[in-house]
Backbone as CSV, one residue per row, in Angstrom:
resi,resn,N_x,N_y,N_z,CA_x,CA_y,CA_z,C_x,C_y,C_z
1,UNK,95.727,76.744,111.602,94.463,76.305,112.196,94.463,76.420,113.713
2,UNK,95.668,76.271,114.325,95.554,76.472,115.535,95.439,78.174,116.650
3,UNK,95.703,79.011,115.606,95.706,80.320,115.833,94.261,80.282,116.495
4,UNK,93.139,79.877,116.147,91.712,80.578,116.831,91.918,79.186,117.723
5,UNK,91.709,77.771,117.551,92.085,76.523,118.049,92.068,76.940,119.451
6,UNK,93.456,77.271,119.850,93.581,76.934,120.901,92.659,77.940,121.924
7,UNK,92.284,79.060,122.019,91.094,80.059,122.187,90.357,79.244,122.732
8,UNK,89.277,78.209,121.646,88.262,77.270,122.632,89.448,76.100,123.084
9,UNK,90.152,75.747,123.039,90.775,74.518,123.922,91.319,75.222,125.089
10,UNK,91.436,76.476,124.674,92.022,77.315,127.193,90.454,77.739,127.625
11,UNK,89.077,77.910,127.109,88.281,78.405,127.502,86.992,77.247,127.272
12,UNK,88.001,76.126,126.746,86.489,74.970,126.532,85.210,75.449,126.245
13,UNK,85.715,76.261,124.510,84.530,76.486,123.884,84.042,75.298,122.667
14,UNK,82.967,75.041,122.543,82.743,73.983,121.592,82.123,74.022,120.630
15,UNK,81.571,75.697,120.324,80.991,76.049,119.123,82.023,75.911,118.200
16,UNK,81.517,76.512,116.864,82.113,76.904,115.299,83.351,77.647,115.671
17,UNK,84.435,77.041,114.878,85.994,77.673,115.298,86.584,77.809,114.302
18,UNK,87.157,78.728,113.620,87.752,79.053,112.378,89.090,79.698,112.206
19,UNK,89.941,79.874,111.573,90.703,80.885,111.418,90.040,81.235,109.753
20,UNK,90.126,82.647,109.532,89.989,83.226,108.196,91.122,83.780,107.646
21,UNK,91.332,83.549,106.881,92.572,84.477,106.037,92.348,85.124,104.562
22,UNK,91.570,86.103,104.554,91.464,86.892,103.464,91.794,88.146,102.917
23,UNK,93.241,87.974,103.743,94.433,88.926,103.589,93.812,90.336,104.127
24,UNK,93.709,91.352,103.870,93.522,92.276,104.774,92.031,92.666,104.975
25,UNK,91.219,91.923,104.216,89.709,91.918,105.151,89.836,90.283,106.040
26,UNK,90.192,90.160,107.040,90.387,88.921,107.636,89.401,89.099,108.786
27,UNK,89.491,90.027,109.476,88.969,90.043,110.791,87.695,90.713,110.235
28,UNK,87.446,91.639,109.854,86.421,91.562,109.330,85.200,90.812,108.722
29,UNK,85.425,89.731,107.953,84.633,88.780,107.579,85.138,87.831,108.257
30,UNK,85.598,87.436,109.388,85.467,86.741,111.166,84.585,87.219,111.185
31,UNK,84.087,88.628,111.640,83.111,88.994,112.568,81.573,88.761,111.657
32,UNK,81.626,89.120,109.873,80.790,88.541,109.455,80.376,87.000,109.582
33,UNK,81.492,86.363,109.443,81.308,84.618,109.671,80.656,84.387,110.776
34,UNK,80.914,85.244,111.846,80.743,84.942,113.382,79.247,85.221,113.777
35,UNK,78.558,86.283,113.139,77.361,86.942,113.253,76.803,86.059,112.361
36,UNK,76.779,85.227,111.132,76.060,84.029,110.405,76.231,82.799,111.862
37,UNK,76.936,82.500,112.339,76.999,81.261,113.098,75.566,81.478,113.971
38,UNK,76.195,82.670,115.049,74.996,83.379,116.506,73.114,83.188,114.887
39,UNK,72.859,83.634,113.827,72.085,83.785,113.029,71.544,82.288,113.275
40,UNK,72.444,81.468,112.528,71.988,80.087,112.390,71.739,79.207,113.800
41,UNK,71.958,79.817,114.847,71.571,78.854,115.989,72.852,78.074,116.244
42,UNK,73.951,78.296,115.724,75.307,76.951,115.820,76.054,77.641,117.413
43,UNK,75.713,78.876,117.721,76.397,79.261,118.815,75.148,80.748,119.420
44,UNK,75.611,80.987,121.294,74.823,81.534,121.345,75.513,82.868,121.607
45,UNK,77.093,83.146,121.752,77.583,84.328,121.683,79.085,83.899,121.207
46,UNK,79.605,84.861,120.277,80.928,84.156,119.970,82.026,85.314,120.239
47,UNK,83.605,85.085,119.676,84.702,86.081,119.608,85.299,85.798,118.849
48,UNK,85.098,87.141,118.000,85.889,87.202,116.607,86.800,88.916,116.419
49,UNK,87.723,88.576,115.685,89.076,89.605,115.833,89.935,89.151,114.685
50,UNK,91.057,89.704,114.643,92.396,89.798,114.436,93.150,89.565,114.788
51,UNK,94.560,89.544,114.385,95.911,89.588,114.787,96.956,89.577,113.432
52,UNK,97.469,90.266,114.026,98.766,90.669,112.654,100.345,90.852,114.138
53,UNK,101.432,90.115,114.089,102.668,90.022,114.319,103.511,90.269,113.377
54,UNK,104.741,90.637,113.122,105.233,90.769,112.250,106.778,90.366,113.009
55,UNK,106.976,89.155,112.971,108.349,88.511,113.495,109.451,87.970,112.357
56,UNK,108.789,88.449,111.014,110.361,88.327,110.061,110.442,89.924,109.020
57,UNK,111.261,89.929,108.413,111.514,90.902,108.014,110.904,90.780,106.664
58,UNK,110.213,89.612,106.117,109.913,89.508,104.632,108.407,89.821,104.822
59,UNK,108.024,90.923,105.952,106.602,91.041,106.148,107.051,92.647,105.614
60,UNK,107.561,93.002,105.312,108.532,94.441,104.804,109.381,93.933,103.701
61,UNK,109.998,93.617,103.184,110.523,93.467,101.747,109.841,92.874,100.926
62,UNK,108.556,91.989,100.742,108.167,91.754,99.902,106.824,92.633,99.430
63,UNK,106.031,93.183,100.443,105.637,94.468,99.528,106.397,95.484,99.315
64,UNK,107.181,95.739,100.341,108.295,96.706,99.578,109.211,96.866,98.291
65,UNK,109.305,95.337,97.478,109.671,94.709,96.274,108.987,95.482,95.159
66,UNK,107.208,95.340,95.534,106.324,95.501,94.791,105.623,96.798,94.891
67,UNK,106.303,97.712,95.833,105.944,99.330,95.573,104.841,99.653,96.196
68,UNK,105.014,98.574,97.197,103.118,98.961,97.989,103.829,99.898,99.231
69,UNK,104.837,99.813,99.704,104.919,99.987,101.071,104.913,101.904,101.004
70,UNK,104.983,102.939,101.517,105.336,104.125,101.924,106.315,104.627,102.327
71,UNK,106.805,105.109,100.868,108.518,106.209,101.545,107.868,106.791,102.318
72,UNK,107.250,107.365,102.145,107.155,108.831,102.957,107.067,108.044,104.777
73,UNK,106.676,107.190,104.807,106.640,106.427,106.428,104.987,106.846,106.917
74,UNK,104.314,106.945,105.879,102.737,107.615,106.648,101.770,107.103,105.424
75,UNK,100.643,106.483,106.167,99.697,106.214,105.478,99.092,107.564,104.857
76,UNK,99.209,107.790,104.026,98.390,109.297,103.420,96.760,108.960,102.960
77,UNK,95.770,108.506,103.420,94.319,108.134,102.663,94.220,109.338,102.324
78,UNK,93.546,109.205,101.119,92.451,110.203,100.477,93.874,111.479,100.423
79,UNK,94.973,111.785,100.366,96.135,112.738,100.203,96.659,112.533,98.831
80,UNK,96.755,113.667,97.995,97.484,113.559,96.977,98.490,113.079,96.809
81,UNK,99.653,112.771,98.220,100.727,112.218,97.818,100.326,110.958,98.703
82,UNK,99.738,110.592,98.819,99.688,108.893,99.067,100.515,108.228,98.256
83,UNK,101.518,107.188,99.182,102.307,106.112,98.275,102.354,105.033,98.799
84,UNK,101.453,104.696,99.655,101.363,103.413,100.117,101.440,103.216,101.279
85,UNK,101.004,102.124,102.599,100.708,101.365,103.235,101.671,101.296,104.140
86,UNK,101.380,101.719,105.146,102.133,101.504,106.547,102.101,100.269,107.344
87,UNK,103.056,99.197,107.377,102.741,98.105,108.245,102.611,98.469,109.590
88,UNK,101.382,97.761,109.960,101.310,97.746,111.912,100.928,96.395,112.278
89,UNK,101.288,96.470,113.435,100.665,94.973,114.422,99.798,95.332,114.784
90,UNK,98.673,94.312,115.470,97.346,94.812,116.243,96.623,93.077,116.611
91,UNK,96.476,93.215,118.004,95.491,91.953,117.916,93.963,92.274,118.413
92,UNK,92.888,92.371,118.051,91.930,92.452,118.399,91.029,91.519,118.944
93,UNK,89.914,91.800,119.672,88.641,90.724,119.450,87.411,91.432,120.086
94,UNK,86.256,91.142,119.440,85.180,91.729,120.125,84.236,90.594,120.493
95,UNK,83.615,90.461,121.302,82.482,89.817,121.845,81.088,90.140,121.128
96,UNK,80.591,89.027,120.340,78.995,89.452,119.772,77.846,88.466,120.010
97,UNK,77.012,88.802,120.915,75.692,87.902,120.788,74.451,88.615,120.415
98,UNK,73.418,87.874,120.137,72.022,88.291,120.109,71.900,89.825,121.050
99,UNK,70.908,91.074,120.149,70.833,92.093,121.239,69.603,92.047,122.112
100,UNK,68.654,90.958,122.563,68.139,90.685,122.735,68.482,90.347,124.009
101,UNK,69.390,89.168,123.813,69.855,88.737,125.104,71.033,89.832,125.835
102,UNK,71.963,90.137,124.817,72.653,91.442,125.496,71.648,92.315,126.489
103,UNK,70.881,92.526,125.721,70.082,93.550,126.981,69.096,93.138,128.100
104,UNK,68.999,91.954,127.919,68.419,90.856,129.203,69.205,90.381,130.357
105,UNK,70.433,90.481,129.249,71.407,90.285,130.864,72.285,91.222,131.426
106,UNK,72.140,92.577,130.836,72.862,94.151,130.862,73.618,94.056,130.731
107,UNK,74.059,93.665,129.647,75.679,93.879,129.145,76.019,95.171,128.630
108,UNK,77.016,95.614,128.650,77.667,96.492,128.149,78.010,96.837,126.360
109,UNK,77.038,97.675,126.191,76.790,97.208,124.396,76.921,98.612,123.993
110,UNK,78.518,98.425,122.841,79.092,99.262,122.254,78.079,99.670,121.297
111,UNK,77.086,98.929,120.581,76.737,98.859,119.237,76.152,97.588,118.924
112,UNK,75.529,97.807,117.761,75.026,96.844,117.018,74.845,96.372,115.838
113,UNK,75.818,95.465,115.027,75.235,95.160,113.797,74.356,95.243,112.665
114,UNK,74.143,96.440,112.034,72.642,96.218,111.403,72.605,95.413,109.974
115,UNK,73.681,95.076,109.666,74.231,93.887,108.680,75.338,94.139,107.744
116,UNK,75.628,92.787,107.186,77.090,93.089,106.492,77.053,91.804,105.494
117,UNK,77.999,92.031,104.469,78.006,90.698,103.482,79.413,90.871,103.094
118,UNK,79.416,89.767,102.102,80.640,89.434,101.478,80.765,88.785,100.094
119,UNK,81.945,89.334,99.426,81.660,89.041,98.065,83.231,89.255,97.797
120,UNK,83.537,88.954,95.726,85.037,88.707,95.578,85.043,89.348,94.170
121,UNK,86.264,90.245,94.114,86.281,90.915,93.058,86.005,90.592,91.660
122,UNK,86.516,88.725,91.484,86.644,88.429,90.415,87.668,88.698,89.125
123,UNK,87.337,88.589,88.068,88.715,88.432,87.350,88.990,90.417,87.121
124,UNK,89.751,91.194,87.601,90.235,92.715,87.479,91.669,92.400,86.470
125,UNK,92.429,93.944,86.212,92.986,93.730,85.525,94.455,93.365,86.116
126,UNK,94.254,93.106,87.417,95.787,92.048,88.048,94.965,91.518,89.302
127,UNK,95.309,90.542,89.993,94.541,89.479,91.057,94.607,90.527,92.184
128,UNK,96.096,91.743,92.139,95.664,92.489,93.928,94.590,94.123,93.444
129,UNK,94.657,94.227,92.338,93.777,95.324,91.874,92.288,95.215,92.206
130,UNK,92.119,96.229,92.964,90.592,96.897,93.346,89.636,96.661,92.464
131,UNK,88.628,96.755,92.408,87.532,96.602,91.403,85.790,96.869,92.264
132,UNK,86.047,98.623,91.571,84.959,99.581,92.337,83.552,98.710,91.706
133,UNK,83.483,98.273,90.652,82.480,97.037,90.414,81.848,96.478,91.676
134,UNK,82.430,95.766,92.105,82.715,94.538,93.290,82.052,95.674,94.582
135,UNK,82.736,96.565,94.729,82.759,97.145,96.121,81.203,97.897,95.960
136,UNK,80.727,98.313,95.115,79.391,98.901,94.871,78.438,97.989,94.629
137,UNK,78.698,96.768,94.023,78.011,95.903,94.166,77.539,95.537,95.804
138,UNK,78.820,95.100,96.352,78.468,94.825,97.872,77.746,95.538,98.694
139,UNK,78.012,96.807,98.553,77.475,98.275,99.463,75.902,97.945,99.207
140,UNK,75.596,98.233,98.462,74.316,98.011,97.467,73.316,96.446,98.079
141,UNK,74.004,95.304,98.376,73.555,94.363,98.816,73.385,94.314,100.380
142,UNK,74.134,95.018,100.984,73.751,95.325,102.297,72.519,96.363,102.569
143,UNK,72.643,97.423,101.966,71.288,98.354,102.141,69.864,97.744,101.371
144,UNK,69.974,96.790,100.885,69.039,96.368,99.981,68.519,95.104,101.034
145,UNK,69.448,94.146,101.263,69.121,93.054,101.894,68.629,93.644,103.637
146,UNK,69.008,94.444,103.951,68.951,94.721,105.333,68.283,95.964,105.736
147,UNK,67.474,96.944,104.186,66.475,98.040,104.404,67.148,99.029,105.280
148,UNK,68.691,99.214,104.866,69.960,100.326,105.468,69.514,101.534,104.223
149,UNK,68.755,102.687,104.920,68.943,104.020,104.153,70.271,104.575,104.177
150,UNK,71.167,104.793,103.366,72.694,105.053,103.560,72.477,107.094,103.524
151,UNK,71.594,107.570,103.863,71.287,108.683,103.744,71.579,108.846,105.929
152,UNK,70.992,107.750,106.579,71.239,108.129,107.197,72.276,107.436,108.438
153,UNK,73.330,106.722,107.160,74.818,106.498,107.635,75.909,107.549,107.591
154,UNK,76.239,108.411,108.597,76.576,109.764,108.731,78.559,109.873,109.145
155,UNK,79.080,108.489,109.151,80.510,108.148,109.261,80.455,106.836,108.646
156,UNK,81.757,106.787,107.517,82.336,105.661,106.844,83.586,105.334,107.163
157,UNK,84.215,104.423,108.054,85.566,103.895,108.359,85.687,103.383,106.949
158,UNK,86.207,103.948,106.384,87.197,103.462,105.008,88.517,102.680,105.008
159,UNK,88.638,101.505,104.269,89.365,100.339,104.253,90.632,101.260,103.737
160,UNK,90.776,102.263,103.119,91.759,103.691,102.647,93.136,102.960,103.097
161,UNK,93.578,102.200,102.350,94.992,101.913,102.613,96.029,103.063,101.882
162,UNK,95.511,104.226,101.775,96.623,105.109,101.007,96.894,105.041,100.111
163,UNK,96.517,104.739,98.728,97.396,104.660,97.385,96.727,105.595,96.318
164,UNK,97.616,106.052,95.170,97.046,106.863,94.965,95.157,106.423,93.859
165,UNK,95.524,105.536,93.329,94.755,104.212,92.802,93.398,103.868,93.415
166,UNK,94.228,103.313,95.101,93.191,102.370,95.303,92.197,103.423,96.134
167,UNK,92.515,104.717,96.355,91.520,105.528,97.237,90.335,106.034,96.813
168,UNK,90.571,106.668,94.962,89.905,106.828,94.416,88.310,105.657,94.058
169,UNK,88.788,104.593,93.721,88.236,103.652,93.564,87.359,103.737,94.844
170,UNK,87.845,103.710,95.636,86.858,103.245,97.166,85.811,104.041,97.056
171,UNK,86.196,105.535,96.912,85.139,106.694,97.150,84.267,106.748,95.964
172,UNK,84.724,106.264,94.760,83.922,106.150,93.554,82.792,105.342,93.506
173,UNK,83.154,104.090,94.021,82.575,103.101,94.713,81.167,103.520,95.585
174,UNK,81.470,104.353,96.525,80.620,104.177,97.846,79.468,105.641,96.785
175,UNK,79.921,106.537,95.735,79.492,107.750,95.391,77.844,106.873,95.034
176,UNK,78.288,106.157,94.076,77.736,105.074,93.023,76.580,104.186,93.946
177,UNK,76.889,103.561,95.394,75.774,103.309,95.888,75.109,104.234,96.627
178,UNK,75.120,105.237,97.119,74.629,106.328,98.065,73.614,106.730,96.833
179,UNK,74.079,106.923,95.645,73.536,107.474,94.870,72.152,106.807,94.318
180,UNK,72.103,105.832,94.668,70.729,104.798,94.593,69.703,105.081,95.493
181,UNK,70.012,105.758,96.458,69.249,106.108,97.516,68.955,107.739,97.802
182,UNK,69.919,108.918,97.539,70.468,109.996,97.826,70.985,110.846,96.897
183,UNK,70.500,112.326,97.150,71.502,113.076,96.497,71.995,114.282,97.057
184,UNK,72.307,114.140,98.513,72.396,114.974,99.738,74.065,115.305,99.631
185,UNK,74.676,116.061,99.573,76.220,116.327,99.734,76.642,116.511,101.223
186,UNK,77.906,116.046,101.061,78.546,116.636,102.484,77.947,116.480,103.894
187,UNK,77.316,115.180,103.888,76.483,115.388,104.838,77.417,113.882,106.265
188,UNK,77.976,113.202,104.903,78.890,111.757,105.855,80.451,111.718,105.848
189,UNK,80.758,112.156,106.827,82.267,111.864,107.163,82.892,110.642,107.102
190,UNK,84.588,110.809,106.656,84.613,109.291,106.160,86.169,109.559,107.257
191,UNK,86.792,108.452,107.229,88.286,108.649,107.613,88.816,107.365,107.500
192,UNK,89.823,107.148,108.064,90.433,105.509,108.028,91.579,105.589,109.111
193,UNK,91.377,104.299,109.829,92.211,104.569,111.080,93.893,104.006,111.023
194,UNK,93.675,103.548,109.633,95.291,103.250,108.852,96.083,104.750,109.244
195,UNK,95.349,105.605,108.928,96.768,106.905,109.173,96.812,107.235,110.745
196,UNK,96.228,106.237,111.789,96.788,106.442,113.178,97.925,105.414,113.378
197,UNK,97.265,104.082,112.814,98.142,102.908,113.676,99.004,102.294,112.941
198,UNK,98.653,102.558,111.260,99.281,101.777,110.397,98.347,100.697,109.777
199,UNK,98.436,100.062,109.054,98.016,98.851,108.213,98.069,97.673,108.795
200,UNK,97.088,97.305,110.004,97.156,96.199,110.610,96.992,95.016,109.843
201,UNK,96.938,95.023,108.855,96.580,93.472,107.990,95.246,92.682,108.162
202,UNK,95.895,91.602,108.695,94.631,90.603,109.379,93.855,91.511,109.989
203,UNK,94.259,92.724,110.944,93.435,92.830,112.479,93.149,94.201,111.867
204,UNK,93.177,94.655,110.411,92.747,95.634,110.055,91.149,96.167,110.361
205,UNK,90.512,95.140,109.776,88.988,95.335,109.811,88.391,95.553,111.232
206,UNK,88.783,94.551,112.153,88.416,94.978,113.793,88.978,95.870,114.503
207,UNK,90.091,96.484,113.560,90.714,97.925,114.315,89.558,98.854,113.721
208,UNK,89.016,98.546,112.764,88.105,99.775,111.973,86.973,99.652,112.966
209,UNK,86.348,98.222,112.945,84.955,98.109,114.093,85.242,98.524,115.326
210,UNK,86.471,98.760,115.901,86.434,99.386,117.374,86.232,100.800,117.202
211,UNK,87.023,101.134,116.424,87.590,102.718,116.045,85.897,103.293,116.329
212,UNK,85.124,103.166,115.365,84.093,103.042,114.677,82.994,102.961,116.254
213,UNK,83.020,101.835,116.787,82.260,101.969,118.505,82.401,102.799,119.624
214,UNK,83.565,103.045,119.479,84.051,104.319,120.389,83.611,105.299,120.197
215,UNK,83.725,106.091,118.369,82.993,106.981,117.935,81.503,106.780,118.351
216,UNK,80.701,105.692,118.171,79.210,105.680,118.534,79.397,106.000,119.848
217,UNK,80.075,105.280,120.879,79.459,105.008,122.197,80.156,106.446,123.099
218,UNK,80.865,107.050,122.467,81.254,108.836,122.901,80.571,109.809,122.255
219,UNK,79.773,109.553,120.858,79.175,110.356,120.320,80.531,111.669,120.266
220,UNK,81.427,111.289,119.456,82.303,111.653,118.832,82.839,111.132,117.438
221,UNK,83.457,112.040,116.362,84.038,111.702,115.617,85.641,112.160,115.422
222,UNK,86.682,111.374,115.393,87.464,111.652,115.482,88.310,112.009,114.276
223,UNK,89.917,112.756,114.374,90.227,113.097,113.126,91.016,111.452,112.186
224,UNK,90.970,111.562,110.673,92.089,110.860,109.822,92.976,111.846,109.521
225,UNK,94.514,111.361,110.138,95.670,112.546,109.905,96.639,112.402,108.280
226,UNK,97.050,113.108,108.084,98.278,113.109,107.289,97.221,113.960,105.759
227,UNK,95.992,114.368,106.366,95.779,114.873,104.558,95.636,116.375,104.905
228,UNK,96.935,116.660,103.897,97.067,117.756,103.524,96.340,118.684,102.035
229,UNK,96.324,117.778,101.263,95.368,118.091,99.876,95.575,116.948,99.601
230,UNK,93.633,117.095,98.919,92.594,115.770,99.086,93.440,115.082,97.341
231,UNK,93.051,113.863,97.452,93.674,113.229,95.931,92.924,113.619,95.142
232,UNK,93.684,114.188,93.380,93.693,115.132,92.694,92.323,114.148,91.947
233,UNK,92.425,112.846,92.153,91.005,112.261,91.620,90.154,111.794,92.125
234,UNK,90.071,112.560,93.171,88.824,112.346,94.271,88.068,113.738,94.101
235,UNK,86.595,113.692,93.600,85.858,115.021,93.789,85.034,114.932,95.295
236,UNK,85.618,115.239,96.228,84.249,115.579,97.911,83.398,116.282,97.902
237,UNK,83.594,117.287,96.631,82.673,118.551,96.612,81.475,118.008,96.378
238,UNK,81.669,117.495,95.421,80.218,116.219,94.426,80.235,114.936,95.015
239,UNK,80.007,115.195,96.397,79.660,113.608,96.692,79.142,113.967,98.413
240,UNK,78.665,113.048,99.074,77.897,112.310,99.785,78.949,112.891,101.597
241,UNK,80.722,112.432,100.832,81.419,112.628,102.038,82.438,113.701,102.530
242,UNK,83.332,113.956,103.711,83.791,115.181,103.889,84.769,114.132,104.431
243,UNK,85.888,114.522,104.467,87.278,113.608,104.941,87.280,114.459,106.829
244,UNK,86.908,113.355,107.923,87.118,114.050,108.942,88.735,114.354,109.811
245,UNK,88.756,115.719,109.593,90.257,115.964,110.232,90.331,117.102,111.476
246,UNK,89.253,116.831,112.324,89.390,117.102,113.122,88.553,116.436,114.574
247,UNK,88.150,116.434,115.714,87.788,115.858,116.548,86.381,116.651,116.704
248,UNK,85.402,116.349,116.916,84.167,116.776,116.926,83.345,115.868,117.210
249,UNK,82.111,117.072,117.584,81.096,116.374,118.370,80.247,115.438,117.122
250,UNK,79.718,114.262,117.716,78.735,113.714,116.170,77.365,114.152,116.233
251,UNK,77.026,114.990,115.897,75.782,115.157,116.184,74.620,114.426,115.275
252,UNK,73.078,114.476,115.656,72.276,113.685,114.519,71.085,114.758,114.547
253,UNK,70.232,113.847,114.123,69.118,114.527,114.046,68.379,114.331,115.368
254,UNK,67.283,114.944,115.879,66.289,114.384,116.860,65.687,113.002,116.306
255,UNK,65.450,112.681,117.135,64.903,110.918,116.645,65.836,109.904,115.873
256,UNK,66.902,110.206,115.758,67.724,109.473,114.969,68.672,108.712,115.801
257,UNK,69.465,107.858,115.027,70.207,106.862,115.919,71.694,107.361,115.485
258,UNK,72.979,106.953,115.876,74.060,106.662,114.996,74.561,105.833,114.376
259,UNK,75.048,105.706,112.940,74.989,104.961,112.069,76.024,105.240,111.428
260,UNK,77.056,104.160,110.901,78.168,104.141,110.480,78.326,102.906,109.266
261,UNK,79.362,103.046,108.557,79.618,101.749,107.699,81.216,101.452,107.267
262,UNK,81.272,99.845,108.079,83.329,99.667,107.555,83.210,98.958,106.329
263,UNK,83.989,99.615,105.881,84.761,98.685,104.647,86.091,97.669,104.936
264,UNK,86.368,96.788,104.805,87.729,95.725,104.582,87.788,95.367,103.367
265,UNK,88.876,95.842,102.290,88.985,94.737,101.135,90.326,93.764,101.179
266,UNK,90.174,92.900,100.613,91.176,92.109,100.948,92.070,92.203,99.655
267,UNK,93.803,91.802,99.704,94.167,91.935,98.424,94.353,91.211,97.999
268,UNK,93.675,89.856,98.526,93.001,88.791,97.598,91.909,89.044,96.395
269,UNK,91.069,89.868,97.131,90.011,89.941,96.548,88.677,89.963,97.024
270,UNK,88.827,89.497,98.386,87.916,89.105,99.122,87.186,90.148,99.808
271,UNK,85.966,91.075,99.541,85.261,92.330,100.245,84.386,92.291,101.097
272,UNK,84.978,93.002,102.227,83.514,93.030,103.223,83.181,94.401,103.642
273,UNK,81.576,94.407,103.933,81.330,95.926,104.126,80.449,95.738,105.204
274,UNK,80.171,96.336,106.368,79.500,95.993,107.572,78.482,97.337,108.268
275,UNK,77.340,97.862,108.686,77.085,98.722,108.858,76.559,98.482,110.239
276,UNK,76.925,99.291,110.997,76.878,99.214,112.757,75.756,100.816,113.285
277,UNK,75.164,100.501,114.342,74.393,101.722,114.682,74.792,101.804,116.110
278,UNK,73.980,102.350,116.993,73.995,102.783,118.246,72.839,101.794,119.149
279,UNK,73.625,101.553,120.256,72.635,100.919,120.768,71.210,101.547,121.459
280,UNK,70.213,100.306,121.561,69.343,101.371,122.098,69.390,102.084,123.362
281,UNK,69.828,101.298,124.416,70.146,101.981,125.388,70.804,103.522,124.922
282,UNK,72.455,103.655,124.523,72.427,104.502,123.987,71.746,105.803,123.589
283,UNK,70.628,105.345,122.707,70.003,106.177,122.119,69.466,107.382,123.094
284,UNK,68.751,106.796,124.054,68.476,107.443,125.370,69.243,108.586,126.063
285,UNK,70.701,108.375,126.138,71.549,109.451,126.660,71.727,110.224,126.037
């Protein structure tokens, strides 16, 4: 409890103070929790993030016990030989208020929220197993609740922890809601920033929301490394996305904004999916 705690006790903040722990969507649904608080009037700008340390060694032998971790030493997403999950450290935090007032008082605005939810796998066929159910369900409740055309969300930071299992699922997942809306191919790049830094854990999800702002606010997309051939049960041909592996310009349409969507699942169970655009300023340059 004292991990976020002491934050407002050195900066004598007196809003809503939390720590979340929903295993590797953590920081992620922070920043959802955090954007309900600024919603409800309980605060008028907050800071929400991550952090993952890794100061014993049983942060490495006990998924390593259980076959999650990566011989190979490389997150492989979306790679046929994906074998699992690279541990990394990372502490994050981003600053979010009203864009209203952001742009009344010229702040410096990466982006903007265009909404996000949260939801829990429920009973699957083991408590850390995926369940593309759950994750299409969620996708689906964000474009629905928040009038998000996913036709013209054109990059997906994928939660892609590498396995050969859980990658499929993700992309099966996202095929299944696009498809409610769309039947456009190849048109949204996806990647996951696990195969740069590793598997930040907690600070996974706000490594994805930075990754993800930079791309907006450079109007760049950058590469996901280590895929050499795509997983043997992943079809890209028949679907919506293109795995980005190289550095390029993002281009859009005239009149259009940039538009992106993160995934965090937790291996609790716990899913969050968040969809971010370009600011308006932005839009302008």
């Amino acid at each position: 409890s004292f991990v976020s705690t002491r934050i407002s006790y050195f900066l004598n903040l007196t809003g809503p103070n939390m720590t979340i722990d929903t295993a590797c969507s953590s920081s992620l649904v922070a920043i959802h929790q955090a954007c309900r608080s600024i919603l409800n009037g309980e605060c008028g700008i907050a800071l929400a993030g991550g952090v993952t340390v890794m100061t014993t060694y049983d942060t490495f032998v006990v998924p390593s016990k259980v076959g999650m971790l990566s011989r190979s030493g490389k997150c492989r997403t979306f790679d046929n030989e994906a074998d699992g999950f690279v541990p990394g450290e990372g502490v994050a935090v981003i600053v979010l208020k009203p864009l209203k007032n952001a742009l009344k008082d010229g702040d410096n605005i990466y982006g903007v929220i265009k909404g996000s939810a949260v939801n829990c796998d429920g009973r699957t066929n083991g408590i850390t197993a995926p369940s593309g159910i759950a994750q299409t369900a969620l996708q689906l409740e964000v474009y629905e609740r928040y009038n998000i055309d996913p036709e013209k969300i054109t990059y997906i930071e994928a939660h892609g922890t590498g396995t050969k299992l859980g990658d499929p699922i993700e992309i099966s997942a996202l095929k299944k809601s696009f498809a409610k809306y769309t039947d456009k191919k190849h048109y949204c790049a996806i990647g996951s920033v696990k195969t740069n830094i590793g598997h930040s854990l907690a600070a996974a999800g706000v490594a994805g929301v930075i990754k993800t702002l930079l791309c907006i606010k450079n109007k760049k997309l950058v590469p996901s490394l280590n895929l050499k051939k795509e997983n043997e049960h992943i079809d890209f041909k028949d679907s919506p996305f293109y795995v980005i592996t190289e550095t390029r310009d993002w281009n859009i349409d005239h009149g259009s904004s940039r538009m992106a969507a993160v995934s965090s699942f937790g291996l609790s169970g716990i899913n969050c999916h968040m969809v971010l655009e370009e600011a308006p300023e932005l839009q302008k340059n």
